[in-house]
Amino acid sequence: MKTIPCRPPLFLFLRRKAHTWAGALLTETQKAHAHALQLGTSDAFFHARQLFDETPDLSVVSATSIIGSFARQHHHEEAIYLFSRMLLSNVRPNEFTFGTVIHSSTALGDLNIGKQLHACATKIGLHSNVFVGSAMLDLYAKLSITQDAKRAFEDTQKPNVVSYTTLIYAYLKKEKLEEALKLFQVMPERNVVSWNAMIGGYSQTGHNEEAVNLFIEMLRNGLVPNHSTFPCAIIAAANIAALGMGRSFHACAVKFLGKLDVFIGNSLISFYAKCGSMEDSLLVFNKIEERNIVSWNAVICGYAQNGKGEEAISFFKG
């Protein structure tokens, strides 16, 4: 049998929590009566660990399916623990195995495990696979390790729109706006998610005019904004008190989306209040079917910001 050219993270075998979960799951398997291959149901999930241990000729497909069943149930330490057992059994992981366990290390926020998995994928020769590369990018981006995220992106063969957008998120998270914009401009394909990343990133870092201009450019490029796009664009317009522009965004949201959700509604309430139009702010408030505490606070703060303290108190009392 050919040896896998990377060592499993053996320290995981010593982790008390992993052993505790393993023992608990083995106990639960005594209750399982569902067919072993019907992964995804609760009984089959608890049976997966026993199946992993008792399968004499474990294949990469079956091992990856079992590991994936643990990961989908948010048992990420156990998923990585089983990956270690898979390596010790000389079952060679594929790109889907790595994608699964790398996402588990991301969910755990464990950079140490993530780097070990990255090194293992590199030794096997899968680090340039777009599926593995995107998973590594996501790990480094969410943990704000932009240099490693960039390296993972550069190592990826034919990065896709997800790869580009993930690195853009990483740059924006560290307020590296120039790097994010340069990458955005060379993207071979841009979707709504990538536009949202840029508009939101500029808006959240105080570059409101740039955020508004990007939103307008998005419309000119023929893309349809979604429920995540409008709050960022509307907040940016509010921060520069662009009443006319914000009204256009409001009309645009109604045109494209019809019914506005509470998040867009709340952003519009704040927008009109910041622009001094409490009448419009109240109109939006009254049209929101499912208001939350943010909706109420936005109106109260709007009254206060516009020097209408009595109205704020009256509104608060209901």
XYZ file of C-alpha atoms in Angstrom:
318
model
C 0.000 0.000 0.000
C 1.337 3.398 -0.981
C 2.078 5.726 1.908
C 0.396 9.129 1.954
C 3.166 11.782 1.730
C 2.009 13.789 4.741
C 1.613 13.090 8.405
C -1.745 13.474 10.119
C -1.967 16.033 12.900
C -1.407 13.366 15.544
C -1.885 15.772 18.412
C -5.580 15.644 17.590
C -5.696 12.092 18.902
C -4.719 13.457 22.291
C -7.345 16.151 22.386
C -9.707 15.292 25.179
C -12.682 16.832 23.456
C -12.230 14.729 20.334
C -12.108 11.575 22.446
C -15.170 12.665 24.414
C -17.140 13.184 21.229
C -15.908 9.894 19.811
C -17.050 8.009 22.908
C -20.411 9.738 22.942
C -20.986 9.015 19.282
C -20.065 5.361 19.678
C -22.596 5.097 22.488
C -25.240 6.641 20.271
C -24.533 4.159 17.477
C -26.051 1.431 19.620
C -29.391 3.175 19.020
C -28.915 3.452 15.268
C -31.022 1.172 13.057
C -30.970 3.093 9.781
C -29.027 1.790 6.822
C -25.324 2.645 7.103
C -25.090 4.376 3.754
C -28.062 6.679 4.308
C -25.899 9.543 5.527
C -27.499 12.829 6.424
C -30.178 11.604 8.848
C -29.581 11.801 12.585
C -29.315 8.010 13.068
C -26.977 7.621 10.103
C -24.804 10.442 11.426
C -24.213 8.617 14.705
C -23.597 5.407 12.769
C -20.957 7.089 10.585
C -18.109 6.836 13.086
C -18.699 3.112 13.598
C -18.925 2.627 9.842
C -15.591 4.435 9.411
C -13.900 2.130 11.930
C -15.433 -1.098 10.675
C -15.090 -0.643 6.903
C -12.198 -2.949 5.903
C -11.523 -1.377 2.494
C -12.270 2.250 3.204
C -12.251 4.286 -0.022
C -11.721 8.006 -0.422
C -15.363 8.409 -1.480
C -16.810 6.642 1.554
C -14.330 8.266 3.954
C -15.078 11.741 2.573
C -18.826 11.110 2.848
C -18.497 10.069 6.487
C -16.256 13.031 7.335
C -18.687 15.309 5.527
C -21.607 13.987 7.581
C -19.828 15.042 10.784
C -18.923 18.454 9.355
C -22.506 19.107 8.230
C -23.667 18.467 11.791
C -21.072 21.019 13.014
C -18.946 18.363 14.728
C -15.798 19.857 13.238
C -13.213 18.489 15.674
C -14.529 14.990 15.062
C -14.381 15.562 11.279
C -10.697 16.512 11.507
C -10.070 13.621 13.893
C -11.497 11.205 11.311
C -9.356 12.839 8.626
C -6.296 11.958 10.726
C -7.483 8.359 10.946
C -8.002 8.374 7.197
C -4.359 9.358 6.629
C -3.138 6.704 9.050
C -5.163 4.171 7.084
C -3.266 5.282 3.938
C -6.441 6.426 2.225
C -5.421 9.258 -0.074
C -7.663 12.340 0.354
C -9.061 14.099 -2.701
C -9.945 17.748 -3.238
C -13.390 17.260 -1.695
C -11.911 15.718 1.454
C -9.573 18.673 1.879
C -12.322 21.171 1.141
C -14.454 19.638 3.888
C -11.813 19.505 6.634
C -10.372 22.922 5.758
C -13.841 24.398 6.205
C -14.013 22.582 9.547
C -10.753 24.194 10.655
C -12.188 27.550 9.540
C -15.313 26.949 11.618
C -13.076 26.170 14.610
C -10.962 29.262 13.924
C -7.889 27.036 14.215
C -5.078 28.433 12.060
C -2.624 25.758 13.244
C -4.774 22.908 11.929
C -5.527 24.869 8.767
C -1.830 25.332 7.999
C -1.184 21.614 8.577
C -3.975 20.770 6.152
C -2.583 23.267 3.628
C 0.870 21.676 3.919
C -0.640 18.215 3.501
C -2.565 19.283 0.387
C 0.639 20.796 -1.018
C 2.597 17.568 -0.493
C -0.116 15.567 -2.212
C -0.225 18.108 -5.049
C -3.770 19.370 -4.539
C -3.017 22.878 -3.271
C -3.534 24.361 -6.753
C -6.970 22.762 -7.125
C -9.609 25.504 -7.197
C -11.781 23.725 -4.618
C -8.894 23.358 -2.145
C -7.528 26.809 -2.956
C -10.895 28.459 -2.327
C -11.216 26.670 1.011
C -7.732 27.812 2.075
C -8.513 31.331 0.894
C -11.654 31.338 3.013
C -9.684 30.176 6.072
C -6.988 32.831 5.763
C -9.499 35.548 4.865
C -11.729 34.873 7.861
C -8.714 34.790 10.161
C -7.391 38.020 8.568
C -4.120 36.460 7.325
C -4.052 38.417 4.067
C -0.529 37.469 2.977
C -1.306 33.749 3.180
C -4.672 34.377 1.518
C -2.916 36.083 -1.389
C -0.429 33.208 -1.658
C -3.241 30.636 -1.697
C -4.973 32.654 -4.422
C -1.803 32.825 -6.525
C -1.261 29.063 -6.128
C -4.777 28.290 -7.360
C -5.087 27.248 -11.001
C -7.862 29.129 -12.778
C -9.326 30.909 -9.728
C -13.071 31.396 -10.029
C -15.359 34.223 -8.961
C -15.519 32.783 -5.433
C -11.717 32.839 -5.178
C -11.542 36.457 -6.314
C -14.364 37.571 -4.031
C -12.891 35.829 -0.993
C -9.540 37.585 -1.428
C -11.354 40.888 -1.954
C -13.144 40.316 1.368
C -9.770 39.637 3.008
C -8.352 42.917 1.697
C -11.426 44.909 2.696
C -11.405 43.397 6.174
C -7.897 44.829 6.656
C -8.943 48.093 4.928
C -6.587 47.470 2.011
C -8.923 49.239 -0.376
C -6.472 49.775 -3.225
C -5.547 46.090 -3.366
C -9.233 45.140 -3.259
C -10.111 47.529 -6.089
C -7.203 46.373 -8.271
C -8.254 42.746 -7.873
C -11.902 43.632 -8.501
C -10.993 45.448 -11.723
C -9.121 42.445 -13.165
C -11.803 39.892 -12.297
C -12.750 38.019 -15.479
C -16.315 37.740 -14.191
C -18.125 39.778 -11.548
C -21.351 38.712 -9.879
C -23.666 40.400 -7.378
C -21.701 38.981 -4.441
C -18.428 40.529 -5.630
C -20.131 43.900 -6.226
C -21.718 43.692 -2.768
C -18.313 43.022 -1.231
C -16.860 46.164 -2.781
C -19.834 48.425 -2.063
C -20.112 47.162 1.521
C -16.372 47.398 2.092
C -16.208 51.021 0.954
C -19.348 51.968 2.873
C -18.190 50.381 6.133
C -14.791 52.081 5.975
C -16.230 55.557 5.451
C -15.557 55.808 1.708
C -19.170 56.684 1.027
C -18.852 58.498 -2.300
C -16.870 55.586 -3.722
C -19.538 53.160 -2.460
C -22.306 55.198 -4.119
C -20.354 55.403 -7.382
C -19.748 51.645 -7.356
C -23.461 51.021 -6.890
C -24.252 53.255 -9.877
C -21.580 51.479 -11.927
C -23.104 48.140 -10.943
C -26.465 49.256 -12.336
C -24.840 50.517 -15.538
C -23.231 47.102 -15.991
C -26.682 45.536 -16.032
C -26.511 43.679 -12.720
C -29.594 43.477 -10.513
C -28.868 44.398 -6.874
C -30.242 42.147 -4.140
C -31.373 42.556 -0.533
C -27.753 42.760 0.618
C -26.757 45.471 -1.862
C -29.276 48.175 -1.040
C -28.605 48.696 2.696
C -24.903 49.364 1.993
C -25.659 51.791 -0.846
C -28.412 53.572 1.094
C -26.256 53.958 4.221
C -23.455 55.389 2.068
C -25.905 57.896 0.550
C -27.105 58.813 4.055
C -23.572 59.490 5.246
C -23.063 62.086 2.513
C -26.609 63.450 2.906
C -27.377 62.758 -0.757
C -31.170 62.984 -0.487
C -31.847 62.885 -4.225
C -29.514 59.954 -4.731
C -31.053 58.048 -1.830
C -34.554 58.589 -3.173
C -33.389 57.099 -6.470
C -31.957 54.087 -4.610
C -35.285 53.709 -2.771
C -37.206 53.711 -6.057
C -34.672 51.282 -7.508
C -35.170 48.891 -4.579
C -38.944 48.950 -5.048
C -38.540 48.361 -8.789
C -36.172 45.395 -8.471
C -37.364 43.798 -5.236
C -40.975 44.879 -4.787
C -41.493 44.189 -1.093
C -38.655 45.607 1.014
C -37.350 43.578 3.947
C -36.670 45.003 7.407
C -32.959 45.541 6.695
C -33.575 47.739 3.658
C -36.442 49.404 5.507
C -34.246 50.226 8.505
C -31.538 51.668 6.273
C -34.141 53.876 4.566
C -35.528 55.071 7.911
C -32.030 56.111 8.981
C -31.310 57.611 5.564
C -34.345 59.899 5.515
C -33.795 60.852 9.160
C -30.169 61.826 8.487
C -31.307 63.898 5.531
C -33.853 65.699 7.743
C -36.960 64.159 6.172
C -38.747 62.580 9.140
C -41.994 62.451 7.178
C -40.445 60.036 4.677
C -38.763 58.170 7.516
C -42.148 57.536 9.168
C -43.717 56.512 5.857
C -41.085 53.801 5.464
C -41.491 52.737 9.109
C -45.243 52.305 8.670
C -44.754 50.182 5.541
C -42.426 47.682 7.231
C -44.513 44.635 8.124
C -42.012 42.982 10.458
C -40.368 45.769 12.416
C -37.617 45.077 14.935
C -35.976 47.088 17.701
C -33.621 48.672 15.156
C -36.639 50.067 13.292
C -37.977 51.759 16.429
C -34.560 53.034 17.482
C -33.940 54.494 14.016
C -37.094 56.626 14.240
C -36.410 57.723 17.828
C -32.807 58.642 16.981
C -34.048 60.415 13.855
C -36.338 62.635 15.884
C -33.548 63.364 18.366
C -31.039 64.180 15.604
C -33.498 66.600 14.047
C -34.117 68.453 17.313
C -37.544 66.935 17.922
C -37.114 65.624 21.441
C -40.815 65.707 22.345
C -41.741 63.685 19.274
C -38.997 61.181 20.145
C -40.408 60.717 23.663
C -43.959 60.494 22.342
C -42.951 57.891 19.756
C -41.060 55.920 22.414
C -44.135 55.816 24.653
C -46.201 54.670 21.683
